Amino acid sequence: MMISELKKEFESLYGAGGEIRVFHSPGRVNLIGEHTDYNGGYVFPAALSMGSTILLRLREDNLVHMKATDLPEMVEIDTGRLEDYRELSWGNYQAGVMNELQKAGYTICACDMLFDDTLPHGGGLSSSAAIEVVTALAFATLSNEKNGIKEPVDMIEMALIGQKTEHNYIGVNCGIMDQFASAMGKENCAIFLKCDSLEYRHAKLSMDGYTLLIANTNKKRSLASSKYNERRAECEAAVEALKKSFPNITCLSDISEEEFFAHAEEIENETVRRRAKHVVTENARVLKSIETLAAGDMVQFGALMNASGDSLRYDYEVTGVELDTLVEEARKIDGVIGSRMTGAGFGGCTVSLVKNEAVDRFIQEVGKAYEEKIGYPASFYLSQIADGGHEIK
Ligand code: GLA
């Protein structure tokens, strides 16, 4: 929806008058570096033009009223009882963010809010991180103004607030990639991030002749968070086993591919060994991707995307028939030079690097084959690579 339409909707909900502020944070697509973030490794995500937008206006009491453009209910949050909203089916992420901000010393200002989300909910493009980061940015901005703090909001801190919300309020032990990408994205750039130190740089994506095409399985994800937490535990078990040879290892990204393969047999559990192999080889693929893109070699980058996707399918085992079908069908199309799942997996989306002239054919042929095999349609997005969280003035 356009901002002017959203303002009309806001005023019809909460009444006219006063200053209405607008904040936005994007979702993300990860190009390569999957399930490496909570292993201290490298990721390479980019922020999308789809995301979460908030309109808000201050209130005089201690209540926050929240409504989403696509949901009927209005949620009321008492800023004095922020621990109490974990069970909300919508609004729990926002309450969790307010709670984390309050614990970090921010003042939570009462306000009326309208959320407009353009990302598919639970579709693997970080709709949750977009909500967390935009909520954190909005409340931190209001708090700083109320307390006379002139410095701009620290967006990396907002990303960390979002991640803490997942850990402490939602119960997902996620890494930092999604929130970092939503907070720190830059137009036409991907973010090359090392997830333990949070060192990062923006890398320009020169997409000359190519499109990053996102395809959504539209699979309803169930148990995704428990399987996610299970993978995390398997990686921790691999680190424990490798301590025999590497007493100082704290995470899988502390060792190189060569070191891993020389000592892999010390991980007795075969499944755990394959999980670790994915992480270690994926880190190496991110580093190669950076070099490859700097050299303008898109074909080689596409090959690295494919290798990443295969490793996620066979070694990390986070795909499933829906993602596998999208990837298999995509790779059949002439003009597709790489295709892989993106995000946590278990459903969600794929990202494909496609020659511009093959995009229409991709959508038509992959869409048809997917629906025939899976029984319901996929969705396709041609999103731009956009800026991270900001206030829209
Ligand atoms: C989810 C998590 C991220 C990351 C990816 C997998 O999106 O939120 O932290 O672990 O899965 O790369």
PDB file of N, CA and C in Angstrom, residues 260 267 269-279 311 313-317:
ATOM      1  N   PHE A 260      39.344 -29.581   8.804  1.00  0.00           N
ATOM      2  CA  PHE A 260      38.161 -30.418   9.041  1.00  0.00           C
ATOM      3  C   PHE A 260      38.341 -31.793   8.415  1.00  0.00           C
ATOM      4  N   ILE A 267      34.705 -37.190  14.557  1.00  0.00           N
ATOM      5  CA  ILE A 267      33.275 -37.033  14.863  1.00  0.00           C
ATOM      6  C   ILE A 267      32.633 -38.390  14.567  1.00  0.00           C
ATOM      7  N   ASN A 269      29.613 -39.735  15.195  1.00  0.00           N
ATOM      8  CA  ASN A 269      28.245 -39.782  14.675  1.00  0.00           C
ATOM      9  C   ASN A 269      28.239 -39.275  13.231  1.00  0.00           C
ATOM     10  N   GLU A 270      27.815 -40.148  12.321  1.00  0.00           N
ATOM     11  CA  GLU A 270      27.903 -39.843  10.890  1.00  0.00           C
ATOM     12  C   GLU A 270      27.033 -38.632  10.516  1.00  0.00           C
ATOM     13  N   THR A 271      25.857 -38.524  11.130  1.00  0.00           N
ATOM     14  CA  THR A 271      24.976 -37.388  10.830  1.00  0.00           C
ATOM     15  C   THR A 271      25.635 -36.085  11.277  1.00  0.00           C
ATOM     16  N   VAL A 272      26.145 -36.085  12.479  1.00  0.00           N
ATOM     17  CA  VAL A 272      26.800 -34.884  13.015  1.00  0.00           C
ATOM     18  C   VAL A 272      27.991 -34.498  12.129  1.00  0.00           C
ATOM     19  N   ARG A 273      28.705 -35.519  11.640  1.00  0.00           N
ATOM     20  CA  ARG A 273      29.853 -35.246  10.767  1.00  0.00           C
ATOM     21  C   ARG A 273      29.410 -34.537   9.485  1.00  0.00           C
ATOM     22  N   ARG A 274      28.291 -35.000   8.903  1.00  0.00           N
ATOM     23  CA  ARG A 274      27.804 -34.346   7.675  1.00  0.00           C
ATOM     24  C   ARG A 274      27.334 -32.914   7.944  1.00  0.00           C
ATOM     25  N   ARG A 275      26.706 -32.694   9.092  1.00  0.00           N
ATOM     26  CA  ARG A 275      26.285 -31.318   9.434  1.00  0.00           C
ATOM     27  C   ARG A 275      27.513 -30.398   9.479  1.00  0.00           C
ATOM     28  N   ALA A 276      28.559 -30.885  10.137  1.00  0.00           N
ATOM     29  CA  ALA A 276      29.778 -30.074  10.262  1.00  0.00           C
ATOM     30  C   ALA A 276      30.411 -29.844   8.899  1.00  0.00           C
ATOM     31  N   LYS A 277      30.388 -30.889   8.060  1.00  0.00           N
ATOM     32  CA  LYS A 277      30.970 -30.753   6.713  1.00  0.00           C
ATOM     33  C   LYS A 277      30.257 -29.641   5.953  1.00  0.00           C
ATOM     34  N   HIS A 278      28.934 -29.599   6.061  1.00  0.00           N
ATOM     35  CA  HIS A 278      28.215 -28.515   5.384  1.00  0.00           C
ATOM     36  C   HIS A 278      28.732 -27.160   5.843  1.00  0.00           C
ATOM     37  N   VAL A 279      28.796 -26.976   7.144  1.00  0.00           N
ATOM     38  CA  VAL A 279      29.145 -25.642   7.672  1.00  0.00           C
ATOM     39  C   VAL A 279      30.537 -25.222   7.211  1.00  0.00           C
ATOM     40  N   SER A 311      24.679 -29.131  -0.828  1.00  0.00           N
ATOM     41  CA  SER A 311      25.184 -29.418   0.518  1.00  0.00           C
ATOM     42  C   SER A 311      24.052 -29.286   1.551  1.00  0.00           C
ATOM     43  N   ARG A 313      20.962 -29.777   0.909  1.00  0.00           N
ATOM     44  CA  ARG A 313      20.015 -30.865   0.670  1.00  0.00           C
ATOM     45  C   ARG A 313      20.542 -32.200   1.214  1.00  0.00           C
ATOM     46  N   TYR A 314      21.788 -32.528   0.890  1.00  0.00           N
ATOM     47  CA  TYR A 314      22.268 -33.882   1.197  1.00  0.00           C
ATOM     48  C   TYR A 314      23.014 -33.985   2.528  1.00  0.00           C
ATOM     49  N   ASP A 315      23.747 -32.935   2.906  1.00  0.00           N
ATOM     50  CA  ASP A 315      24.523 -33.034   4.154  1.00  0.00           C
ATOM     51  C   ASP A 315      23.795 -32.386   5.340  1.00  0.00           C
ATOM     52  N   TYR A 316      23.202 -31.226   5.114  1.00  0.00           N
ATOM     53  CA  TYR A 316      22.535 -30.542   6.238  1.00  0.00           C
ATOM     54  C   TYR A 316      21.075 -30.964   6.357  1.00  0.00           C
ATOM     55  N   GLU A 317      20.529 -31.477   5.233  1.00  0.00           N
ATOM     56  CA  GLU A 317      19.159 -32.022   5.214  1.00  0.00           C
ATOM     57  C   GLU A 317      18.111 -31.061   5.768  1.00  0.00           C
TER      58      GLU A 317
END
